[in-house]
């Protein structure tokens, strides 16, 4: 009886985002570059490069320049996936713009107000439960 192992999916490890280029290390079975694609809002992101590591067969340096067109206010997510299986290998999110900045400030203001409320309640509790002076 012959047992066939299912194909090993590629594994992508993010390494850094530098000078507008998202970088990672891709480990895949075999020596041929696997079919990898990057998507933003379901559309392909151009410029993805796979460079073989000459010292490690099956290992590739992945570089994805982030196009200026996808940078805008709010939250933008790019997904990198195996084209054959459709499996997501990695993703990265970019947060930008003044609307987001306003949302974060509002959240921080709410947290500060809640902290002040808790501090006042704790102080009042300490005063109420403190033993009376003798």
XYZ file of C-alpha atoms in Angstrom:
134
model
C 0.000 0.000 0.000
C 1.361 3.410 -0.958
C 0.661 6.324 1.336
C 0.855 9.681 -0.326
C 1.553 12.622 1.897
C -0.449 15.747 1.269
C 1.618 18.540 -0.246
C 3.402 20.698 2.295
C 2.124 24.261 2.022
C 4.615 27.105 1.754
C 5.372 28.921 5.014
C 5.962 32.680 5.036
C 7.656 34.474 7.918
C 7.487 38.271 8.019
C 10.869 39.880 8.588
C 10.371 43.633 8.265
C 8.735 46.610 6.612
C 11.450 48.952 5.388
C 11.416 51.902 2.983
C 7.950 50.991 1.736
C 8.813 47.343 1.050
C 7.272 44.492 3.063
C 9.776 41.647 3.367
C 9.580 38.031 4.423
C 11.186 34.613 4.092
C 9.252 31.929 2.222
C 9.977 28.242 2.785
C 8.445 25.942 0.187
C 8.905 22.359 -0.951
C 11.104 21.918 -4.008
C 13.385 24.403 -5.654
C 10.919 26.132 -7.978
C 9.303 29.326 -6.721
C 5.704 28.646 -5.664
C 2.801 30.639 -7.053
C 2.376 33.444 -4.528
C 0.184 36.510 -4.892
C -0.515 39.637 -2.883
C -4.008 41.118 -2.745
C -5.489 44.388 -1.509
C -9.289 44.628 -1.500
C -9.340 41.468 -3.627
C -7.154 42.979 -6.356
C -3.560 41.924 -7.123
C -0.773 44.114 -5.765
C 1.969 44.390 -8.412
C 5.697 44.025 -7.861
C 5.950 40.916 -5.669
C 9.449 39.423 -6.023
C 10.761 36.024 -4.932
C 14.542 35.631 -4.831
C 15.960 32.121 -4.250
C 18.405 31.684 -1.366
C 21.460 30.042 -3.002
C 22.432 28.359 0.283
C 19.004 26.898 1.125
C 17.009 25.170 -1.619
C 13.315 25.858 -1.175
C 13.887 29.144 0.658
C 13.081 32.460 -0.996
C 13.338 36.095 0.025
C 9.988 37.754 -0.642
C 9.769 41.492 -1.267
C 6.538 43.400 -1.877
C 6.793 47.127 -2.620
C 3.728 48.854 -1.183
C 2.154 50.959 -3.933
C 1.239 54.524 -3.011
C -2.260 53.905 -4.415
C -3.221 51.681 -1.484
C -2.143 54.203 1.154
C -5.120 56.233 2.318
C -6.998 57.218 5.456
C -8.145 54.339 7.589
C -7.085 50.720 7.758
C -5.619 48.974 4.710
C -4.760 45.266 4.698
C -2.704 43.295 2.190
C -2.978 39.517 2.103
C -0.227 37.281 0.727
C -1.474 33.870 -0.297
C -0.641 30.671 -2.115
C -2.161 31.023 -5.567
C -2.718 27.262 -5.930
C -4.521 26.528 -2.667
C -5.736 30.023 -1.843
C -4.300 29.622 1.670
C -3.321 32.863 3.385
C 0.387 32.814 4.207
C 0.679 36.272 5.775
C -0.982 39.643 5.946
C -0.054 43.113 7.065
C -2.130 46.115 8.001
C -1.367 49.796 7.575
C -3.182 52.355 9.742
C -3.069 55.949 8.565
C -4.827 59.259 8.398
C -6.514 61.832 10.568
C -9.840 59.975 10.996
C -7.932 57.121 12.607
C -5.934 59.571 14.694
C -9.190 61.101 15.960
C -10.598 57.662 16.818
C -7.489 56.780 18.825
C -7.578 60.095 20.691
C -11.234 59.573 21.540
C -10.470 56.080 22.890
C -7.587 57.424 24.983
C -9.824 60.186 26.375
C -12.433 57.580 27.358
C -9.788 55.421 29.039
C -8.469 58.424 30.982
C -11.979 59.346 32.129
C -12.621 55.773 33.282
C -9.288 55.694 35.113
C -10.113 58.963 36.904
C -13.504 57.550 37.919
C -11.866 54.402 39.296
C -9.264 56.427 41.213
C -11.971 58.577 42.832
C -14.029 55.514 43.750
C -10.975 53.777 45.214
C -10.021 56.827 47.289
C -13.592 57.143 48.594
C -13.595 53.449 49.477
C -10.292 53.822 51.359
C -11.663 56.773 53.359
C -14.903 54.929 54.193
C -13.206 51.710 55.294
C -10.245 53.224 57.142
C -10.236 52.485 60.881
C -11.308 55.383 63.071
C -8.469 57.156 64.886
C -8.170 56.086 68.512
